[in-house]
PDB file of C-alpha atoms in Angstrom:
ATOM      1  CA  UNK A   1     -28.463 -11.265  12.567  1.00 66.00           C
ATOM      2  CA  UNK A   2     -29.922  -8.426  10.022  1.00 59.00           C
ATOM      3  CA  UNK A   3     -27.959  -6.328  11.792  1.00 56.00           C
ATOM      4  CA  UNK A   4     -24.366  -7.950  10.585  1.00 60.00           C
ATOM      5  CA  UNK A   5     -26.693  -8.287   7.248  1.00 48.00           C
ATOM      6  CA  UNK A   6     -26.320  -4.540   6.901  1.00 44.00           C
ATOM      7  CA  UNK A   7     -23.312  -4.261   8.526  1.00 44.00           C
ATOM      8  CA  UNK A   8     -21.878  -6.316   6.004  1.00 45.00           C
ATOM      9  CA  UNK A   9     -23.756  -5.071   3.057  1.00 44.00           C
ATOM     10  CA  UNK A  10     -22.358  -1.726   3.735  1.00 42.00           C
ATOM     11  CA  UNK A  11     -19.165  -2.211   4.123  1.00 45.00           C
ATOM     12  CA  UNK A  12     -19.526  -4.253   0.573  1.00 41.00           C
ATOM     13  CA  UNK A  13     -20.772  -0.992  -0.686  1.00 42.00           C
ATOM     14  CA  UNK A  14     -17.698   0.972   0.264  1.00 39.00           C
ATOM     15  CA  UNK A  15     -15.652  -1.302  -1.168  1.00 40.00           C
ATOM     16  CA  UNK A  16     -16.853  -1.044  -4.180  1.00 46.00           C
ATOM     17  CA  UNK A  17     -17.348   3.215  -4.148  1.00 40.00           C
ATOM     18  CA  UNK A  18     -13.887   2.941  -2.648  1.00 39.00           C
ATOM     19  CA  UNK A  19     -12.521   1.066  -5.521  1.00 38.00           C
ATOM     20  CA  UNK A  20     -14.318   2.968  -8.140  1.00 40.00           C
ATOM     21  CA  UNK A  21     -13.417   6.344  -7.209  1.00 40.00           C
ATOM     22  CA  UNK A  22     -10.248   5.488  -7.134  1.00 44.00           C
ATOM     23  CA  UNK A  23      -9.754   3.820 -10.198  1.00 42.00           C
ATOM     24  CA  UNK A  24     -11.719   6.972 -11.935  1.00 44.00           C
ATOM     25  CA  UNK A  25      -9.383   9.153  -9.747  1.00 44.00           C
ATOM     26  CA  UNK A  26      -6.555   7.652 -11.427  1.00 47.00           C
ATOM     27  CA  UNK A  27      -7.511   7.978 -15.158  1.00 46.00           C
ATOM     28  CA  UNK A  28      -9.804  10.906 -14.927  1.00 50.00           C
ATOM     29  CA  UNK A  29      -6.241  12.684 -13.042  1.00 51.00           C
ATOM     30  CA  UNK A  30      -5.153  14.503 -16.057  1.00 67.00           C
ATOM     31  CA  UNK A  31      -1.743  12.508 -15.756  1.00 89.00           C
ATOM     32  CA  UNK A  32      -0.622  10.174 -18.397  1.00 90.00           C
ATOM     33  CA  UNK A  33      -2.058   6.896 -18.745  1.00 95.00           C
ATOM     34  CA  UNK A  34       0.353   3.700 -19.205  1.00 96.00           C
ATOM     35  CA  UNK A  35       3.642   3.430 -18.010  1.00 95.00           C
ATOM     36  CA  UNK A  36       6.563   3.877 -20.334  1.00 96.00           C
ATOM     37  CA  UNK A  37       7.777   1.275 -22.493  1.00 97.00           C
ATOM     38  CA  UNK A  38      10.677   0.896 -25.656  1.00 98.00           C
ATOM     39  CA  UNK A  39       9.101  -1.576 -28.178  1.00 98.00           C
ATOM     40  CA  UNK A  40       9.135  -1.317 -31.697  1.00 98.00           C
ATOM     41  CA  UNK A  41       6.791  -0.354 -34.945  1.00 98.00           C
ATOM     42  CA  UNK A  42       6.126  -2.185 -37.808  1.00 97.00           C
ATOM     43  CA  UNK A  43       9.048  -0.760 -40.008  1.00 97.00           C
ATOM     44  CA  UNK A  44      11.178  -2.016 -36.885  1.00 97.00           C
ATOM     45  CA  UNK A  45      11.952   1.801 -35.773  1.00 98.00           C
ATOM     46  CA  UNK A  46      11.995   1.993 -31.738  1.00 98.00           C
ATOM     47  CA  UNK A  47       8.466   3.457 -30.817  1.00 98.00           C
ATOM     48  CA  UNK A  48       8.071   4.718 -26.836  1.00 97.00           C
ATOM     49  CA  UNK A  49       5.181   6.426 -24.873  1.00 97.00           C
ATOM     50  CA  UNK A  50       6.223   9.389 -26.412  1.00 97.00           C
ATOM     51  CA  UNK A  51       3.970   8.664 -29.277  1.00 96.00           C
ATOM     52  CA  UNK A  52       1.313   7.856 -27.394  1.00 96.00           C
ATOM     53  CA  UNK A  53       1.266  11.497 -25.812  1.00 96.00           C
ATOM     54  CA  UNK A  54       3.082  13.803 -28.877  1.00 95.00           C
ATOM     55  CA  UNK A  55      -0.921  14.011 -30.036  1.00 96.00           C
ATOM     56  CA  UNK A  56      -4.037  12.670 -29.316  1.00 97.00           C
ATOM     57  CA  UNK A  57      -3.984   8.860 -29.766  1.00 97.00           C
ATOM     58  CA  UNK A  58      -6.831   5.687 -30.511  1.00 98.00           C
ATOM     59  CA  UNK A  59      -4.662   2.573 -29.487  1.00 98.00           C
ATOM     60  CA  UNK A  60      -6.358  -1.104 -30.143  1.00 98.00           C
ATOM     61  CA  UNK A  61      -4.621  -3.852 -28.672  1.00 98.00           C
ATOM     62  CA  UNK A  62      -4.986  -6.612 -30.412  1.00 97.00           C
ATOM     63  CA  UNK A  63      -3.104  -9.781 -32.849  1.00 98.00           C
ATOM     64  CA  UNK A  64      -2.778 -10.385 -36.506  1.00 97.00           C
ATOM     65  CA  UNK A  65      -4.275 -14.034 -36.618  1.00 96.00           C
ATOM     66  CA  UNK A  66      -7.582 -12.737 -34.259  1.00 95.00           C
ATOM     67  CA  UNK A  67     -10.267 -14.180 -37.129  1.00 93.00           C
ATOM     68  CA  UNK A  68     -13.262 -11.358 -36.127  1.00 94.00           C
ATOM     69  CA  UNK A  69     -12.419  -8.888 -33.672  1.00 96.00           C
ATOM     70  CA  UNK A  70      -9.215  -7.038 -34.634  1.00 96.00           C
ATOM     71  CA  UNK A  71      -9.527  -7.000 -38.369  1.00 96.00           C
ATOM     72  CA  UNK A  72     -13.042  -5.560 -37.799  1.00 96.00           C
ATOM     73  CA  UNK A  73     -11.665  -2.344 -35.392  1.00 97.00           C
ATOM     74  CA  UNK A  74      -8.889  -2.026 -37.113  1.00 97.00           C
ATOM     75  CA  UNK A  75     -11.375  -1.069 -40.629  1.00 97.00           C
ATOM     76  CA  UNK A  76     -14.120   0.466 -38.686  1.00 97.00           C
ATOM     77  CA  UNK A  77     -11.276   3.057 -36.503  1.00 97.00           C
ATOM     78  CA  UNK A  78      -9.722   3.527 -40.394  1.00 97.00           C
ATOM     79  CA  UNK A  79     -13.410   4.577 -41.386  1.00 97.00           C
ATOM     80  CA  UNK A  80     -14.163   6.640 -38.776  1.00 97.00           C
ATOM     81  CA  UNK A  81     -10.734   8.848 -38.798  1.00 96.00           C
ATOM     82  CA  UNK A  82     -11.939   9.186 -42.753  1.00 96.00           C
ATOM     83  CA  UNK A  83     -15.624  10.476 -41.851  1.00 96.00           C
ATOM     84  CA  UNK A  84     -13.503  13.176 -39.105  1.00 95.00           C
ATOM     85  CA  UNK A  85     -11.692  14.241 -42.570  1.00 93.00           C
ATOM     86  CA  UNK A  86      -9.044  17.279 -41.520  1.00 94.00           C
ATOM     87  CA  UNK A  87     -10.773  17.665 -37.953  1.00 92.00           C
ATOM     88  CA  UNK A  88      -9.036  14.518 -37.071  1.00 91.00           C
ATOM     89  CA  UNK A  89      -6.082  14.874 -38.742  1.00 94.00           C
ATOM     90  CA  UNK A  90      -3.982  15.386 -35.012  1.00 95.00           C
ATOM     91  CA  UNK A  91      -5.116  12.067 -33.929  1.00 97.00           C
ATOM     92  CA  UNK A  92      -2.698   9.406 -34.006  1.00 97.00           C
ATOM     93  CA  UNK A  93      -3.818   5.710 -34.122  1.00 98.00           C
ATOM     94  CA  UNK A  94      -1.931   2.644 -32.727  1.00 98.00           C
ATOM     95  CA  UNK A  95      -2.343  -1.222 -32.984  1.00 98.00           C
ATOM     96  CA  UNK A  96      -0.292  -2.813 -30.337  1.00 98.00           C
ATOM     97  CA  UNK A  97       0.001  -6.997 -30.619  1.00 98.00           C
ATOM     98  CA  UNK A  98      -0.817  -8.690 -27.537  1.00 98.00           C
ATOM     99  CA  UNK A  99       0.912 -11.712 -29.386  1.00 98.00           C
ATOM    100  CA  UNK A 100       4.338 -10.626 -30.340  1.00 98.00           C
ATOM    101  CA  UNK A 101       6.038 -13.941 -30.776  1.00 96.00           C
ATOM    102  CA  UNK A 102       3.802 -14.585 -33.916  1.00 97.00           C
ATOM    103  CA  UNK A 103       3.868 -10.784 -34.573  1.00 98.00           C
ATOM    104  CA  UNK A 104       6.647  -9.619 -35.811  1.00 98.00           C
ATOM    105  CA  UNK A 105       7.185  -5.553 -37.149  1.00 98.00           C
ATOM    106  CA  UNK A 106       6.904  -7.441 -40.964  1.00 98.00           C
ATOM    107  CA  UNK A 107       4.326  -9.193 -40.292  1.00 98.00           C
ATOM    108  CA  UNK A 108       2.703  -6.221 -38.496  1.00 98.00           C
ATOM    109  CA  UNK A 109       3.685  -3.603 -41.347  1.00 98.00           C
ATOM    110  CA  UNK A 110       1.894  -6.428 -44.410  1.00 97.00           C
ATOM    111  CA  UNK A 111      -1.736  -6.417 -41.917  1.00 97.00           C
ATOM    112  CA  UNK A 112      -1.581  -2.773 -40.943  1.00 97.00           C
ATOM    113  CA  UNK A 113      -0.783  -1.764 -44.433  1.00 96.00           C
ATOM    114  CA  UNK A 114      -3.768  -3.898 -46.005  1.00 95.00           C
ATOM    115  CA  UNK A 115      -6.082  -1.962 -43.739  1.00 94.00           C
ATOM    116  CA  UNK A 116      -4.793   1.792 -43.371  1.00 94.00           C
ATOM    117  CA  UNK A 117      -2.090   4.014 -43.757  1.00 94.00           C
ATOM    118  CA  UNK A 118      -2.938   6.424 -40.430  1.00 94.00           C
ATOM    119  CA  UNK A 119      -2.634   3.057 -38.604  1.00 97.00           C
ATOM    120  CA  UNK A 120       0.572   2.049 -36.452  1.00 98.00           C
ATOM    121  CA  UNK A 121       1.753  -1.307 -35.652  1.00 98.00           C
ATOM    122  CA  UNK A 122       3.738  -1.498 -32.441  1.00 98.00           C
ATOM    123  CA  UNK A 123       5.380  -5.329 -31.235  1.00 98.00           C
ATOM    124  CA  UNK A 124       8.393  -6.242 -29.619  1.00 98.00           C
ATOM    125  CA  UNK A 125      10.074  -8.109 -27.215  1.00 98.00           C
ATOM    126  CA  UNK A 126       7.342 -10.476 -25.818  1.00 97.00           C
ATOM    127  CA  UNK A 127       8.146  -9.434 -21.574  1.00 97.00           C
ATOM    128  CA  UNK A 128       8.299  -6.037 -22.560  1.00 98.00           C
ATOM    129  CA  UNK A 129       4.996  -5.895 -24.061  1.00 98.00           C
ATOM    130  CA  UNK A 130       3.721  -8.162 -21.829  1.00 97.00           C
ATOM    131  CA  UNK A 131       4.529  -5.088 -19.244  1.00 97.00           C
ATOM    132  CA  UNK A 132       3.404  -2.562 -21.368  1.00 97.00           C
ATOM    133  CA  UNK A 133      -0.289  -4.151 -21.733  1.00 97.00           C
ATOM    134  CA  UNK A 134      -0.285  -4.707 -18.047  1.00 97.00           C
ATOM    135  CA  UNK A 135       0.315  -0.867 -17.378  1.00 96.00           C
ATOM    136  CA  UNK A 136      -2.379   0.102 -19.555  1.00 96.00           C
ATOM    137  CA  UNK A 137      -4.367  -2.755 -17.905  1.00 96.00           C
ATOM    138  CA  UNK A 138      -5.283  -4.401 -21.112  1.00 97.00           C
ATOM    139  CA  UNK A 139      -5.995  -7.793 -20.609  1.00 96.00           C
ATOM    140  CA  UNK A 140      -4.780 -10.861 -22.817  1.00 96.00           C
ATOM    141  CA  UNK A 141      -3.735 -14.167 -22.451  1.00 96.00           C
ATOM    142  CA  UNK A 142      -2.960 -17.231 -24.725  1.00 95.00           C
ATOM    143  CA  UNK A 143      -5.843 -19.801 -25.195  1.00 95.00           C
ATOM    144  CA  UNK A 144      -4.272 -23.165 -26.551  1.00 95.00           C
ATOM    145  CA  UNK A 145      -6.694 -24.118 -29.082  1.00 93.00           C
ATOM    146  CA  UNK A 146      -5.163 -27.843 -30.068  1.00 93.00           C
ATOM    147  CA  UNK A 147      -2.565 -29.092 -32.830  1.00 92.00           C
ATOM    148  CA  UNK A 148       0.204 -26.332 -31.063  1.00 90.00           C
ATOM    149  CA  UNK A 149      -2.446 -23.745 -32.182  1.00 94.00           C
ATOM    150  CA  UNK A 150      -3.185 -20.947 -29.881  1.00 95.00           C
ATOM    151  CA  UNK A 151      -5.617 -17.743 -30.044  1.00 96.00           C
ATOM    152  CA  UNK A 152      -5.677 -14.694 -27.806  1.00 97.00           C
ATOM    153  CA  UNK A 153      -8.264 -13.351 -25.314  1.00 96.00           C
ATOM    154  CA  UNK A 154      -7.868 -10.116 -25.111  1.00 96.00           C
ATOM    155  CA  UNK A 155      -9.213  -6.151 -24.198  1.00 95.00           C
ATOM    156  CA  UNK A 156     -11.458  -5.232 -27.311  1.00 95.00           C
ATOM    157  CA  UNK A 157     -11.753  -1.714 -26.238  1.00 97.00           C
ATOM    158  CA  UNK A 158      -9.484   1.007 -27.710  1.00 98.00           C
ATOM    159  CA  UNK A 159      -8.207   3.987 -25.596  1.00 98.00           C
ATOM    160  CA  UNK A 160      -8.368   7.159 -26.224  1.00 98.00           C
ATOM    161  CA  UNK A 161      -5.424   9.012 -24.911  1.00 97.00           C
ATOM    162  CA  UNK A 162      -5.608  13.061 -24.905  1.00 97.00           C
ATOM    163  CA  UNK A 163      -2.779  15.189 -25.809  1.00 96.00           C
ATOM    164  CA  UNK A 164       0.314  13.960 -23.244  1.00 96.00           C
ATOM    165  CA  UNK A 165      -1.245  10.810 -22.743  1.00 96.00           C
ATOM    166  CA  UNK A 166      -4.364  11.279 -20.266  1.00 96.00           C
ATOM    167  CA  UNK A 167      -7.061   8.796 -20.460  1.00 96.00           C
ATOM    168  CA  UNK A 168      -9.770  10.022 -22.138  1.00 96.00           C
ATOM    169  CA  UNK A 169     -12.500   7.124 -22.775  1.00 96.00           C
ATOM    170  CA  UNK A 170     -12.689   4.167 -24.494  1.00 97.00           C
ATOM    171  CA  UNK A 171     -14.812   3.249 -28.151  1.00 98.00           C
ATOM    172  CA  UNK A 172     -16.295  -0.270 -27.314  1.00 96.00           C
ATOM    173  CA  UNK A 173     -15.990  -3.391 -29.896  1.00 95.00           C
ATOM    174  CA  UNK A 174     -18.960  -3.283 -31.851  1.00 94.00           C
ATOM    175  CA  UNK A 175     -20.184   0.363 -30.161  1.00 95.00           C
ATOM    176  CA  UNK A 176     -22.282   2.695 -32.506  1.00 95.00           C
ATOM    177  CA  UNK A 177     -20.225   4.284 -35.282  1.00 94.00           C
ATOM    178  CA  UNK A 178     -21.514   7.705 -35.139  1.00 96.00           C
ATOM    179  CA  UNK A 179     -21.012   7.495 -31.387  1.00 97.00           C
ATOM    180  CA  UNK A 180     -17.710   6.550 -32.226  1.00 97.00           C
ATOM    181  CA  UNK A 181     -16.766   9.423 -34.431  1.00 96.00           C
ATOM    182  CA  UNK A 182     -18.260  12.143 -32.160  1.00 97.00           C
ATOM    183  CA  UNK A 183     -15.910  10.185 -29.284  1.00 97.00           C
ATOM    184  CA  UNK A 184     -13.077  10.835 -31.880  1.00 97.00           C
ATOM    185  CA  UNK A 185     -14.054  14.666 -33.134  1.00 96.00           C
ATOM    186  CA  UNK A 186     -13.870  15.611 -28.777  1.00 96.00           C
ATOM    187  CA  UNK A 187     -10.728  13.716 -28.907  1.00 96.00           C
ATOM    188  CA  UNK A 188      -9.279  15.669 -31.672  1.00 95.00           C
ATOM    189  CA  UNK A 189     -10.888  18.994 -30.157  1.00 91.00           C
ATOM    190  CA  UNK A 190     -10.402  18.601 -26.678  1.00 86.00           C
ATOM    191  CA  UNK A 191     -13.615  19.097 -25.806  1.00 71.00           C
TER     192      UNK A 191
END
C-alpha cells in the first residue's frame, strides 16, 4: 500500500515539474508572447501585435467600470513610467478591456485620457478579444451582479513584453512600487 503511496506521489510530482517547465519553457523561449490579433485603440485606429513587440510593452487587462482594481494600476503604472523619467521613455503601455461590449474606443479614450497620456486603450470586437485574452492567457469572465448589472473577474497582473514581444515578467496588483519600477528600468534596458 505505501508503495502505490509513493508511486503515486511521484508521478504527482512529475506532473507538476512536467507542467511547469514547460509552461516556463514557453514564455522564458525568447519567442513572442500572445498570438496575433486586429482590434482597435481608443481613437478607433486598428491596433495589432505589432505594437505589442515595436518596443518594450506593460499591458493591463482590465474594464472601465472595475470600481478598485483597474483605476488603481492604471495610476500607479502612469506613476511609475514618470519616476523611470527618459530611461523609460521606449516602453510602451497598453490597457486592453476584457469587457468590450460596455467598452467602446470613446469610452476607452475619456478613462485612459483622465489617467495618462503614455497609456493605450485597446477594445474591439467582443470574440476577437475574447481570443486575444485567451492567447495571452489572461483570465476574465462576466459575474452577473443583479438588476442586468454585471462586473468582471479578471487577470490583475500586467505583462511585461520585451522588445518583439517575449515575455518578460509580470508587476503584481498591489506589488511594491519600487519593485515595480526597477521591473520597468530592466524592461526598458534589457537587462
Amino acid at each position: 500500500m505505501r508503495a502505490i503511496l509513493y508511486g503515486l506521489l511521484f508521478l504527482v510530482a512529475a506532473g507538476i515539474g512536467y507542467v511547469a517547465f514547460d509552461w516556463y519553457a514557453k514564455v522564458g523561449s525568447g519567442e513572442a508572447y500572445g498570438g496575433a490579433f486586429q482590434l482597435v485603440d481608443q481613437k478607433g485606429q486598428p491596433i495589432s501585435e505589432k505594437e505589442f513587440r515595436a518596443q518594450p510593452s506593460a499591458v493591463f487587462f482590465g474594464f472601465t467600470h472595475c470600481p478598485e482594481i483597474c483605476p488603481t494600476t492604471l495610476f500607479e503604472l502612469d506613476g511609475w513610467l514618470k519616476q523611470l523619467g527618459p530611461e523609460g521613455e521606449n516602453i510602451r503601455a497598453f490597457f486592453v478591456s476584457v469587457d468590450p461590449e460596455r467598452d467602446t474606443p470613446e469610452i476607452m479614450d475619456q478613462y485612459v485620457s483622465n489617467v495618462s497620456q503614455r497609456i493605450t486603450g485597446v477594445t474591439g470586437d467582443p470574440a476577437k478579444v475574447a481570443a486575444m485574452t485567451k492567447s495571452f492567457n489572461i483570465y476574465s469572465r462576466k459575474v452577473e451582479t443583479g438588476g442586468g448589472e454585471y462586473t468582471m473577474d479578471h487577470t490583475a497582473s500586467v505583462l511585461l513584453l520585451e522588445k518583439g514581444g517575449a515575455f518578460a515578467g509580470t508587476i503584481a496588483y498591489g506589488e511594491n512600487g519600487q519593485t515595480a519600477v526597477a521591473k520597468l528600468k530592466r524592461l526598458a534596458t534589457g537587462s
